[in-house]
PDB file of C-alpha atoms and ligand atoms in Angstrom:
ATOM      1  CA  MET A   1     -10.880   6.080  -9.417  1.00 78.00           C
ATOM      2  CA  THR A   2      -8.041   8.493  -9.137  1.00 91.00           C
ATOM      3  CA  MET A   3      -6.580  10.557  -6.509  1.00 95.00           C
ATOM      4  CA  LYS A   4      -3.672  12.831  -6.392  1.00 97.00           C
ATOM      5  CA  PHE A   5      -1.993  14.450  -3.792  1.00 96.00           C
ATOM      6  CA  HIS A   6       0.834  16.880  -3.617  1.00 97.00           C
ATOM      7  CA  PHE A   7       3.420  17.318  -1.030  1.00 97.00           C
ATOM      8  CA  GLU A   8       5.813  19.713   0.260  1.00 96.00           C
ATOM      9  CA  VAL A   9       8.977  18.426   1.378  1.00 96.00           C
ATOM     10  CA  PRO A  10      10.800  20.886   3.690  1.00 94.00           C
ATOM     11  CA  GLY A  11      14.492  21.651   3.200  1.00 92.00           C
ATOM     12  CA  ASP A  12      15.178  23.281   6.277  1.00 86.00           C
ATOM     13  CA  ASP A  13      13.930  20.512   8.828  1.00 90.00           C
ATOM     14  CA  PHE A  14      15.584  17.469   8.768  1.00 89.00           C
ATOM     15  CA  THR A  15      12.649  16.161  11.072  1.00 88.00           C
ATOM     16  CA  ARG A  16      10.203  17.416   9.111  1.00 91.00           C
ATOM     17  CA  ALA A  17      11.328  14.576   6.295  1.00 94.00           C
ATOM     18  CA  GLY A  18       9.082  11.516   6.006  1.00 95.00           C
ATOM     19  CA  GLU A  19       5.952  14.019   6.530  1.00 95.00           C
ATOM     20  CA  ALA A  20       4.483  13.081   3.433  1.00 96.00           C
ATOM     21  CA  SER A  21       5.526   9.041   3.490  1.00 97.00           C
ATOM     22  CA  GLY A  22       3.514   8.779   6.583  1.00 96.00           C
ATOM     23  CA  GLU A  23       0.689  10.726   5.594  1.00 96.00           C
ATOM     24  CA  LEU A  24       0.702   8.724   2.284  1.00 97.00           C
ATOM     25  CA  LYS A  25       0.977   5.557   3.992  1.00 97.00           C
ATOM     26  CA  LEU A  26      -2.144   5.982   6.481  1.00 95.00           C
ATOM     27  CA  LYS A  27      -3.490   7.148   3.257  1.00 96.00           C
ATOM     28  CA  LEU A  28      -2.803   3.673   1.072  1.00 97.00           C
ATOM     29  CA  LYS A  29      -3.275   1.050   4.315  1.00 96.00           C
ATOM     30  CA  ARG A  30      -6.794   3.118   4.083  1.00 96.00           C
ATOM     31  CA  LEU A  31      -7.563   2.386   0.449  1.00 96.00           C
ATOM     32  CA  GLY A  32      -6.942  -1.343   1.663  1.00 96.00           C
ATOM     33  CA  PHE A  33      -4.260  -1.589  -0.692  1.00 97.00           C
ATOM     34  CA  SER A  34      -1.940  -4.581   0.465  1.00 96.00           C
ATOM     35  CA  ALA A  35       0.864  -4.797   3.442  1.00 93.00           C
ATOM     36  CA  ASP A  36       3.115  -5.165   0.571  1.00 94.00           C
ATOM     37  CA  VAL A  37       2.255  -2.832  -0.946  1.00 97.00           C
ATOM     38  CA  VAL A  38       1.666  -0.398   1.091  1.00 97.00           C
ATOM     39  CA  ARG A  39       5.426  -1.024   2.975  1.00 95.00           C
ATOM     40  CA  ARG A  40       6.888  -0.302  -0.985  1.00 96.00           C
ATOM     41  CA  MET A  41       5.647   1.974  -2.047  1.00 97.00           C
ATOM     42  CA  THR A  42       6.064   4.170   1.410  1.00 97.00           C
ATOM     43  CA  ILE A  43       9.600   3.042   2.032  1.00 97.00           C
ATOM     44  CA  ALA A  44      10.492   4.274  -1.934  1.00 97.00           C
ATOM     45  CA  MET A  45       8.623   7.331  -1.219  1.00 98.00           C
ATOM     46  CA  TYR A  46      10.448   8.361   2.075  1.00 98.00           C
ATOM     47  CA  GLU A  47      14.182   7.296   0.725  1.00 97.00           C
ATOM     48  CA  GLY A  48      13.051   9.812  -1.378  1.00 98.00           C
ATOM     49  CA  GLU A  49      11.992  12.421   0.428  1.00 97.00           C
ATOM     50  CA  ILE A  50      15.263  12.017   3.001  1.00 97.00           C
ATOM     51  CA  ASN A  51      17.256  12.501  -0.401  1.00 97.00           C
ATOM     52  CA  MET A  52      15.378  15.656  -1.467  1.00 97.00           C
ATOM     53  CA  ALA A  53      15.511  16.886   2.027  1.00 96.00           C
ATOM     54  CA  ILE A  54      19.584  16.114   2.311  1.00 95.00           C
ATOM     55  CA  HIS A  55      20.869  16.336  -1.178  1.00 96.00           C
ATOM     56  CA  ALA A  56      18.985  18.884  -2.507  1.00 97.00           C
ATOM     57  CA  GLY A  57      17.225  21.513   0.053  1.00 96.00           C
ATOM     58  CA  GLY A  58      14.299  20.264  -0.116  1.00 97.00           C
ATOM     59  CA  GLY A  59      11.235  19.311  -3.167  1.00 98.00           C
ATOM     60  CA  VAL A  60       7.897  18.857  -3.891  1.00 98.00           C
ATOM     61  CA  ALA A  61       6.084  15.180  -4.325  1.00 98.00           C
ATOM     62  CA  ASP A  62       3.014  14.306  -6.330  1.00 98.00           C
ATOM     63  CA  VAL A  63       1.649  11.307  -5.962  1.00 98.00           C
ATOM     64  CA  GLU A  64      -1.449   9.480  -8.160  1.00 98.00           C
ATOM     65  CA  ILE A  65      -3.102   6.349  -6.987  1.00 98.00           C
ATOM     66  CA  LEU A  66      -4.938   4.275  -9.279  1.00 97.00           C
ATOM     67  CA  PRO A  67      -6.695   1.235  -7.985  1.00 96.00           C
ATOM     68  CA  ASP A  68      -4.157  -0.710  -9.707  1.00 96.00           C
ATOM     69  CA  ARG A  69      -0.641   1.238  -9.686  1.00 97.00           C
ATOM     70  CA  ILE A  70       0.654   3.757  -7.228  1.00 98.00           C
ATOM     71  CA  THR A  71       2.931   6.424  -8.778  1.00 98.00           C
ATOM     72  CA  ALA A  72       5.304   9.363  -6.869  1.00 98.00           C
ATOM     73  CA  VAL A  73       6.792  12.041  -8.845  1.00 98.00           C
ATOM     74  CA  LEU A  74       9.453  13.328  -6.789  1.00 98.00           C
ATOM     75  CA  THR A  75      11.225  16.634  -8.157  1.00 98.00           C
ATOM     76  CA  ASP A  76      13.688  19.140  -7.252  1.00 98.00           C
ATOM     77  CA  ASN A  77      15.908  22.095  -7.847  1.00 97.00           C
ATOM     78  CA  GLY A  78      18.860  20.975  -5.688  1.00 97.00           C
ATOM     79  CA  PRO A  79      22.105  20.018  -7.395  1.00 98.00           C
ATOM     80  CA  GLY A  80      21.450  16.932 -10.018  1.00 98.00           C
ATOM     81  CA  ILE A  81      23.002  13.610  -9.774  1.00 98.00           C
ATOM     82  CA  PRO A  82      26.046  13.991 -12.163  1.00 97.00           C
ATOM     83  CA  ASP A  83      26.447  10.549 -12.455  1.00 98.00           C
ATOM     84  CA  ILE A  84      23.223   8.885 -12.313  1.00 98.00           C
ATOM     85  CA  GLU A  85      24.693   5.151 -12.681  1.00 97.00           C
ATOM     86  CA  GLN A  86      27.154   5.673  -9.607  1.00 97.00           C
ATOM     87  CA  ALA A  87      24.567   7.252  -7.378  1.00 98.00           C
ATOM     88  CA  MET A  88      22.579   3.683  -8.220  1.00 97.00           C
ATOM     89  CA  LYS A  89      25.425   1.728  -6.668  1.00 97.00           C
ATOM     90  CA  GLU A  90      24.969   0.543  -3.130  1.00 96.00           C
ATOM     91  CA  GLY A  91      27.320   2.096  -0.779  1.00 95.00           C
ATOM     92  CA  TRP A  92      28.068   5.202  -3.169  1.00 96.00           C
ATOM     93  CA  SER A  93      26.800   8.251  -1.027  1.00 97.00           C
ATOM     94  CA  THR A  94      28.514  11.638  -1.002  1.00 96.00           C
ATOM     95  CA  ALA A  95      26.708  12.959   2.363  1.00 94.00           C
ATOM     96  CA  PRO A  96      28.380  14.903   4.829  1.00 91.00           C
ATOM     97  CA  ASP A  97      29.291  13.049   8.187  1.00 91.00           C
ATOM     98  CA  ASN A  98      26.926  15.203  10.172  1.00 91.00           C
ATOM     99  CA  ILE A  99      23.934  13.487   8.237  1.00 92.00           C
ATOM    100  CA  ARG A 100      25.892   9.918   8.649  1.00 92.00           C
ATOM    101  CA  SER A 101      25.156  10.985  12.860  1.00 92.00           C
ATOM    102  CA  LEU A 102      21.753  11.255  12.129  1.00 93.00           C
ATOM    103  CA  GLY A 103      21.439   7.392  11.053  1.00 95.00           C
ATOM    104  CA  PHE A 104      21.929   8.247   7.394  1.00 96.00           C
ATOM    105  CA  GLY A 105      24.182   8.487   4.348  1.00 95.00           C
ATOM    106  CA  ALA A 106      24.872   4.885   3.442  1.00 95.00           C
ATOM    107  CA  GLY A 107      24.454   4.730   0.072  1.00 96.00           C
ATOM    108  CA  MET A 108      21.345   2.724  -0.479  1.00 96.00           C
ATOM    109  CA  GLY A 109      18.315   5.019  -0.422  1.00 97.00           C
ATOM    110  CA  LEU A 110      18.816   4.708  -4.396  1.00 98.00           C
ATOM    111  CA  PRO A 111      19.496   1.008  -5.094  1.00 97.00           C
ATOM    112  CA  ASN A 112      16.910   0.479  -2.102  1.00 96.00           C
ATOM    113  CA  ILE A 113      13.758   2.569  -4.001  1.00 97.00           C
ATOM    114  CA  LYS A 114      14.751   0.284  -7.142  1.00 97.00           C
ATOM    115  CA  LYS A 115      14.751  -2.847  -5.322  1.00 96.00           C
ATOM    116  CA  TYR A 116      10.985  -2.022  -3.780  1.00 96.00           C
ATOM    117  CA  THR A 117       9.519  -0.272  -6.816  1.00 98.00           C
ATOM    118  CA  ASP A 118       8.155  -1.634  -9.927  1.00 98.00           C
ATOM    119  CA  MET A 119       9.589   0.638 -12.554  1.00 98.00           C
ATOM    120  CA  LEU A 120      11.769   3.799 -11.713  1.00 98.00           C
ATOM    121  CA  ASP A 121      12.669   6.695 -13.900  1.00 98.00           C
ATOM    122  CA  ILE A 122      15.376   9.541 -12.837  1.00 98.00           C
ATOM    123  CA  LYS A 123      16.345  12.490 -14.685  1.00 98.00           C
ATOM    124  CA  SER A 124      18.475  14.451 -13.416  1.00 98.00           C
ATOM    125  CA  VAL A 125      20.183  17.952 -15.031  1.00 98.00           C
ATOM    126  CA  VAL A 126      23.303  19.513 -12.944  1.00 98.00           C
ATOM    127  CA  GLY A 127      22.660  22.699 -11.605  1.00 97.00           C
ATOM    128  CA  LYS A 128      19.195  22.548 -12.243  1.00 98.00           C
ATOM    129  CA  GLY A 129      17.319  19.759 -10.444  1.00 98.00           C
ATOM    130  CA  THR A 130      16.051  15.939 -10.408  1.00 98.00           C
ATOM    131  CA  THR A 131      13.199  14.210 -11.173  1.00 98.00           C
ATOM    132  CA  LEU A 132      12.433  10.312  -9.556  1.00 98.00           C
ATOM    133  CA  THR A 133       9.658   9.015 -11.120  1.00 98.00           C
ATOM    134  CA  MET A 134       8.792   5.790  -9.196  1.00 98.00           C
ATOM    135  CA  THR A 135       5.429   2.811  -9.552  1.00 98.00           C
ATOM    136  CA  VAL A 136       4.810   0.146  -7.120  1.00 98.00           C
ATOM    137  CA  LEU A 137       1.774  -2.071  -9.078  1.00 98.00           C
ATOM    138  CA  ALA A 138      -1.150  -3.382  -6.831  1.00 96.00           C
ATOM    139  CA  LYS A 139      -1.939  -7.068  -7.980  1.00 78.00           C
TER     140      LYS A 139
ATOM    141  CA  MET B   1       6.931 -12.674  23.788  1.00 95.00           C
ATOM    142  CA  THR B   2       4.941 -10.181  23.861  1.00 97.00           C
ATOM    143  CA  ILE B   3       6.457  -6.567  23.511  1.00 98.00           C
ATOM    144  CA  ALA B   4       5.829  -6.652  28.035  1.00 98.00           C
ATOM    145  CA  ASP B   5       8.078  -9.440  27.940  1.00 98.00           C
ATOM    146  CA  VAL B   6      10.520  -7.049  25.807  1.00 98.00           C
ATOM    147  CA  ARG B   7      10.721  -4.795  28.554  1.00 98.00           C
ATOM    148  CA  ASP B   8      10.866  -7.185  31.335  1.00 98.00           C
ATOM    149  CA  PHE B   9      14.054  -8.481  30.177  1.00 98.00           C
ATOM    150  CA  LEU B  10      15.501  -5.595  29.524  1.00 98.00           C
ATOM    151  CA  GLU B  11      14.577  -4.335  32.770  1.00 98.00           C
ATOM    152  CA  ALA B  12      13.279  -1.356  30.938  1.00 98.00           C
ATOM    153  CA  GLU B  13      11.393   1.529  31.343  1.00 98.00           C
ATOM    154  CA  VAL B  14       8.189   2.271  28.654  1.00 98.00           C
ATOM    155  CA  ILE B  15       7.754   6.081  27.359  1.00 97.00           C
ATOM    156  CA  SER B  16       4.883   5.560  25.152  1.00 96.00           C
ATOM    157  CA  GLY B  17       2.332   3.456  24.009  1.00 96.00           C
ATOM    158  CA  GLU B  18       1.692   1.407  27.275  1.00 95.00           C
ATOM    159  CA  GLY B  19      -1.846   0.598  25.315  1.00 95.00           C
ATOM    160  CA  HIS B  20       0.073  -1.777  22.937  1.00 96.00           C
ATOM    161  CA  LEU B  21       1.944  -4.119  25.634  1.00 97.00           C
ATOM    162  CA  ASP B  22       0.601  -7.233  25.090  1.00 97.00           C
ATOM    163  CA  THR B  23       1.360  -7.182  21.210  1.00 96.00           C
ATOM    164  CA  GLU B  24       3.318 -10.441  19.729  1.00 95.00           C
ATOM    165  CA  VAL B  25       7.220 -10.046  18.723  1.00 95.00           C
ATOM    166  CA  HIS B  26       9.212 -12.663  16.842  1.00 92.00           C
ATOM    167  CA  ASN B  27      11.515 -10.581  15.519  1.00 94.00           C
ATOM    168  CA  ALA B  28      14.383  -7.780  16.386  1.00 95.00           C
ATOM    169  CA  CYS B  29      17.070  -5.801  14.723  1.00 95.00           C
ATOM    170  CA  GLY B  30      19.935  -3.227  16.375  1.00 96.00           C
ATOM    171  CA  SER B  31      21.419  -0.466  14.321  1.00 96.00           C
ATOM    172  CA  ASP B  32      21.847   2.796  14.157  1.00 96.00           C
ATOM    173  CA  MET B  33      22.019   3.549  10.993  1.00 95.00           C
ATOM    174  CA  MET B  34      18.472   4.061   9.489  1.00 95.00           C
ATOM    175  CA  SER B  35      19.860   3.247   6.129  1.00 92.00           C
ATOM    176  CA  ASP B  36      20.840  -0.647   6.817  1.00 92.00           C
ATOM    177  CA  VAL B  37      17.026  -0.992   8.674  1.00 94.00           C
ATOM    178  CA  LEU B  38      15.299   0.355   5.542  1.00 94.00           C
ATOM    179  CA  ALA B  39      17.504  -1.462   3.085  1.00 89.00           C
ATOM    180  CA  PHE B  40      18.002  -4.734   5.339  1.00 82.00           C
ATOM    181  CA  VAL B  41      15.116  -5.466   7.088  1.00 77.00           C
ATOM    182  CA  LYS B  42      12.212  -7.310   6.987  1.00 78.00           C
ATOM    183  CA  ASP B  43       9.495  -8.508   8.711  1.00 80.00           C
ATOM    184  CA  GLN B  44      11.687  -7.496  12.660  1.00 81.00           C
ATOM    185  CA  SER B  45       8.675  -5.843  15.031  1.00 94.00           C
ATOM    186  CA  VAL B  46      11.732  -4.493  17.649  1.00 97.00           C
ATOM    187  CA  LEU B  47      14.203  -1.852  16.977  1.00 97.00           C
ATOM    188  CA  LEU B  48      16.869  -0.914  19.036  1.00 98.00           C
ATOM    189  CA  THR B  49      18.848   1.703  18.355  1.00 98.00           C
ATOM    190  CA  GLY B  50      21.247   4.402  19.881  1.00 97.00           C
ATOM    191  CA  LEU B  51      20.167   7.142  17.982  1.00 97.00           C
ATOM    192  CA  ILE B  52      17.666   9.716  19.103  1.00 96.00           C
ATOM    193  CA  ASN B  53      15.944  11.653  16.068  1.00 94.00           C
ATOM    194  CA  PRO B  54      12.088  11.530  14.643  1.00 95.00           C
ATOM    195  CA  GLN B  55      13.016   9.272  11.645  1.00 96.00           C
ATOM    196  CA  VAL B  56      14.126   6.731  14.343  1.00 97.00           C
ATOM    197  CA  VAL B  57       9.874   6.866  14.503  1.00 98.00           C
ATOM    198  CA  ARG B  58      10.389   7.238  10.650  1.00 97.00           C
ATOM    199  CA  THR B  59      11.947   4.553  10.002  1.00 97.00           C
ATOM    200  CA  ALA B  60      10.472   1.772  12.374  1.00 97.00           C
ATOM    201  CA  ASP B  61       7.090   3.273  10.553  1.00 96.00           C
ATOM    202  CA  MET B  62       7.910   2.834   7.733  1.00 95.00           C
ATOM    203  CA  MET B  63       9.241  -1.189   8.523  1.00 94.00           C
ATOM    204  CA  ASP B  64       5.540  -1.906  10.101  1.00 94.00           C
ATOM    205  CA  MET B  65       7.864  -1.917  13.751  1.00 96.00           C
ATOM    206  CA  VAL B  66       5.544  -2.062  16.869  1.00 97.00           C
ATOM    207  CA  CYS B  67       8.228  -1.580  18.982  1.00 98.00           C
ATOM    208  CA  ILE B  68      11.635   0.732  19.397  1.00 98.00           C
ATOM    209  CA  VAL B  69      13.823   0.244  22.357  1.00 98.00           C
ATOM    210  CA  PHE B  70      16.812   3.149  22.775  1.00 98.00           C
ATOM    211  CA  VAL B  71      19.989   1.656  24.601  1.00 98.00           C
ATOM    212  CA  ARG B  72      21.950   2.890  27.554  1.00 95.00           C
ATOM    213  CA  GLY B  73      18.739   5.181  29.211  1.00 90.00           C
ATOM    214  CA  LYS B  74      18.381   7.625  25.735  1.00 89.00           C
ATOM    215  CA  LYS B  75      15.885   9.614  26.632  1.00 94.00           C
ATOM    216  CA  PRO B  76      13.436  10.715  23.233  1.00 97.00           C
ATOM    217  CA  GLY B  77      12.241  14.401  23.761  1.00 96.00           C
ATOM    218  CA  ASP B  78       8.339  15.458  23.233  1.00 96.00           C
ATOM    219  CA  GLU B  79       8.380  15.466  19.288  1.00 95.00           C
ATOM    220  CA  ILE B  80       9.352  11.945  19.035  1.00 97.00           C
ATOM    221  CA  ILE B  81       7.385  10.719  21.196  1.00 98.00           C
ATOM    222  CA  ALA B  82       4.085  12.194  20.217  1.00 97.00           C
ATOM    223  CA  LEU B  83       5.260  10.649  17.015  1.00 96.00           C
ATOM    224  CA  ALA B  84       5.321   7.402  18.195  1.00 97.00           C
ATOM    225  CA  ASN B  85       2.015   8.240  19.486  1.00 96.00           C
ATOM    226  CA  GLU B  86       0.476   9.402  16.768  1.00 95.00           C
ATOM    227  CA  ARG B  87       2.016   6.126  14.842  1.00 95.00           C
ATOM    228  CA  GLY B  88       1.465   3.683  17.360  1.00 95.00           C
ATOM    229  CA  ILE B  89       4.760   2.585  17.956  1.00 97.00           C
ATOM    230  CA  VAL B  90       6.058   1.644  21.589  1.00 98.00           C
ATOM    231  CA  LEU B  91       8.693   3.616  22.586  1.00 98.00           C
ATOM    232  CA  MET B  92      11.242   2.448  26.140  1.00 98.00           C
ATOM    233  CA  ASN B  93      14.749   2.907  26.847  1.00 97.00           C
ATOM    234  CA  THR B  94      16.805   0.578  28.826  1.00 98.00           C
ATOM    235  CA  PRO B  95      19.611   0.989  30.773  1.00 98.00           C
ATOM    236  CA  TYR B  96      21.778  -2.063  28.743  1.00 98.00           C
ATOM    237  CA  ARG B  97      24.141  -1.145  25.883  1.00 97.00           C
ATOM    238  CA  MET B  98      22.949  -1.753  22.573  1.00 97.00           C
ATOM    239  CA  PHE B  99      25.467  -5.468  22.332  1.00 97.00           C
ATOM    240  CA  THR B 100      24.346  -6.738  25.720  1.00 98.00           C
ATOM    241  CA  ALA B 101      20.396  -5.122  25.206  1.00 98.00           C
ATOM    242  CA  CYS B 102      20.357  -7.465  21.455  1.00 97.00           C
ATOM    243  CA  GLY B 103      21.975 -10.877  23.403  1.00 97.00           C
ATOM    244  CA  LEU B 104      19.494 -10.568  26.417  1.00 98.00           C
ATOM    245  CA  LEU B 105      16.630 -10.649  23.688  1.00 97.00           C
ATOM    246  CA  TYR B 106      17.902 -13.033  21.336  1.00 96.00           C
ATOM    247  CA  GLU B 107      18.624 -14.987  24.775  1.00 97.00           C
ATOM    248  CA  ALA B 108      15.199 -14.861  25.276  1.00 96.00           C
ATOM    249  CA  GLY B 109      14.161 -15.963  22.226  1.00 94.00           C
ATOM    250  CA  LEU B 110      13.986 -13.150  19.698  1.00 94.00           C
ATOM    251  CA  ARG B 111      15.353 -13.548  16.382  1.00 90.00           C
ATOM    252  CA  GLY B 112      17.336 -11.579  13.888  1.00 89.00           C
ATOM    253  CA  GLY B 113      14.082 -12.812  11.620  1.00 77.00           C
ATOM    254  CA  ASN B 114      15.257 -12.801   7.636  1.00 61.00           C
TER     255      ASN B 114
HETATM  256  N1  ATP C   1      17.736  14.387  -5.193  1.00 58.57           N
HETATM  257  C1  ATP C   1      18.744  14.546  -4.997  1.00 58.57           C
HETATM  258  N2  ATP C   1      19.538  15.100  -5.574  1.00 58.57           N
HETATM  259  C2  ATP C   1      20.911  15.230  -5.287  1.00 58.57           C
HETATM  260  N3  ATP C   1      21.961  14.601  -5.420  1.00 58.57           N
HETATM  261  C3  ATP C   1      21.266  13.244  -4.625  1.00 58.57           C
HETATM  262  C4  ATP C   1      19.938  13.155  -4.695  1.00 58.57           C
HETATM  263  N4  ATP C   1      19.490  11.971  -4.188  1.00 58.57           N
HETATM  264  C5  ATP C   1      20.264  11.372  -4.622  1.00 58.57           C
HETATM  265  N5  ATP C   1      22.097  11.959  -4.640  1.00 58.57           N
HETATM  266  C6  ATP C   1      23.029  11.509  -5.230  1.00 58.57           C
HETATM  267  O1  ATP C   1      23.312  10.080  -5.149  1.00 58.57           O
HETATM  268  C7  ATP C   1      24.155   9.662  -3.971  1.00 58.57           C
HETATM  269  C8  ATP C   1      23.244   8.115  -3.460  1.00 58.57           C
HETATM  270  O2  ATP C   1      22.154   8.538  -3.171  1.00 58.57           O
HETATM  271  P1  ATP C   1      21.526   7.640  -1.933  1.00 58.57           P
HETATM  272  O3  ATP C   1      20.036   8.001  -2.006  1.00 58.57           O
HETATM  273  O4  ATP C   1      21.609   6.263  -2.560  1.00 58.57           O
HETATM  274  O5  ATP C   1      22.465   6.865  -0.451  1.00 58.57           O
HETATM  275  P2  ATP C   1      22.988   8.709   0.315  1.00 58.57           P
HETATM  276  O6  ATP C   1      21.485   9.316  -0.051  1.00 58.57           O
HETATM  277  O7  ATP C   1      23.877   9.224   0.327  1.00 58.57           O
HETATM  278  O8  ATP C   1      22.525   7.757   1.313  1.00 58.57           O
HETATM  279  P3  ATP C   1      21.306   6.482   2.161  1.00 58.57           P
HETATM  280  O9  ATP C   1      20.268   7.354   1.227  1.00 58.57           O
HETATM  281  O10 ATP C   1      21.560   5.308   2.580  1.00 58.57           O
HETATM  282  O11 ATP C   1      21.511   7.233   3.457  1.00 58.57           O
HETATM  283  C9  ATP C   1      23.489  10.714  -2.518  1.00 58.57           C
HETATM  284  O12 ATP C   1      24.920  10.385  -1.587  1.00 58.57           O
HETATM  285  C10 ATP C   1      23.644  12.435  -3.701  1.00 58.57           C
HETATM  286  O13 ATP C   1      25.268  11.909  -3.818  1.00 58.57           O
HETATM  287 MG1   MG C   2      19.640   8.294   0.262  1.00 58.57          MG
END
């Protein structure tokens, strides 16, 4: 069994960021993955989605579900991340104040994704975009 | 305690999710930063917040939280209510401010969890 899903993450409507993660959550629950696996995968994907909406003007998410693992690839054509090591630090954020007033921009998203996933790969080219590949293993 | 007890202790008005009022809750968390909720909260079932936007419901949903309390009498819009209904999350608002609302629930036996 392999299932694949493709989601568009809008860049102009912050209220819609998270729709893909919400849908994925329902699918994973329905497929019978454990609460822990569902939660870790969807939190990570949600953080990634929010990042694409806030920092990159939107993007796409491709999710592959296998019995023993779930992988999401989040791709955007945003400004890219100049220093990934710095971006991974807790508390580092370039989010503007209006994002903070929406409850985001604490610089916790990427470290959070790292914490909740079993594998994380970040590729980013300044001026071209960013691709996050994240996997959660289902034991 | 149940979500109905939370409503009573906070003199809150239930906005949506009437059908889930007998759900048991043990832990709560108060925050206006969804980033922090996503990073630090574990196994909390009630979210108290002064923030009103759909991402509050999304965040609660991702964390498997079952009830959101808006403090200072804030009222969410239709979009937020529809999303909460879809995800089976109870929404209510309390006239109390954040500190007082958290204090009342703590006094009543809710804890911050681990
Ligand atoms: N897809 C992206 N495109 C461009 N820059 C990004 C992207 N994702 C993250 N960044 C950069 O990395 C920084 C850290 O990201 P991280 O998700 O950890 O924090 P944040 O989004 O600023 O705040 P939070 O996630 O707590 O709401 C961001 O402030 C931004 O500068
Ligand atoms: Mg982020």
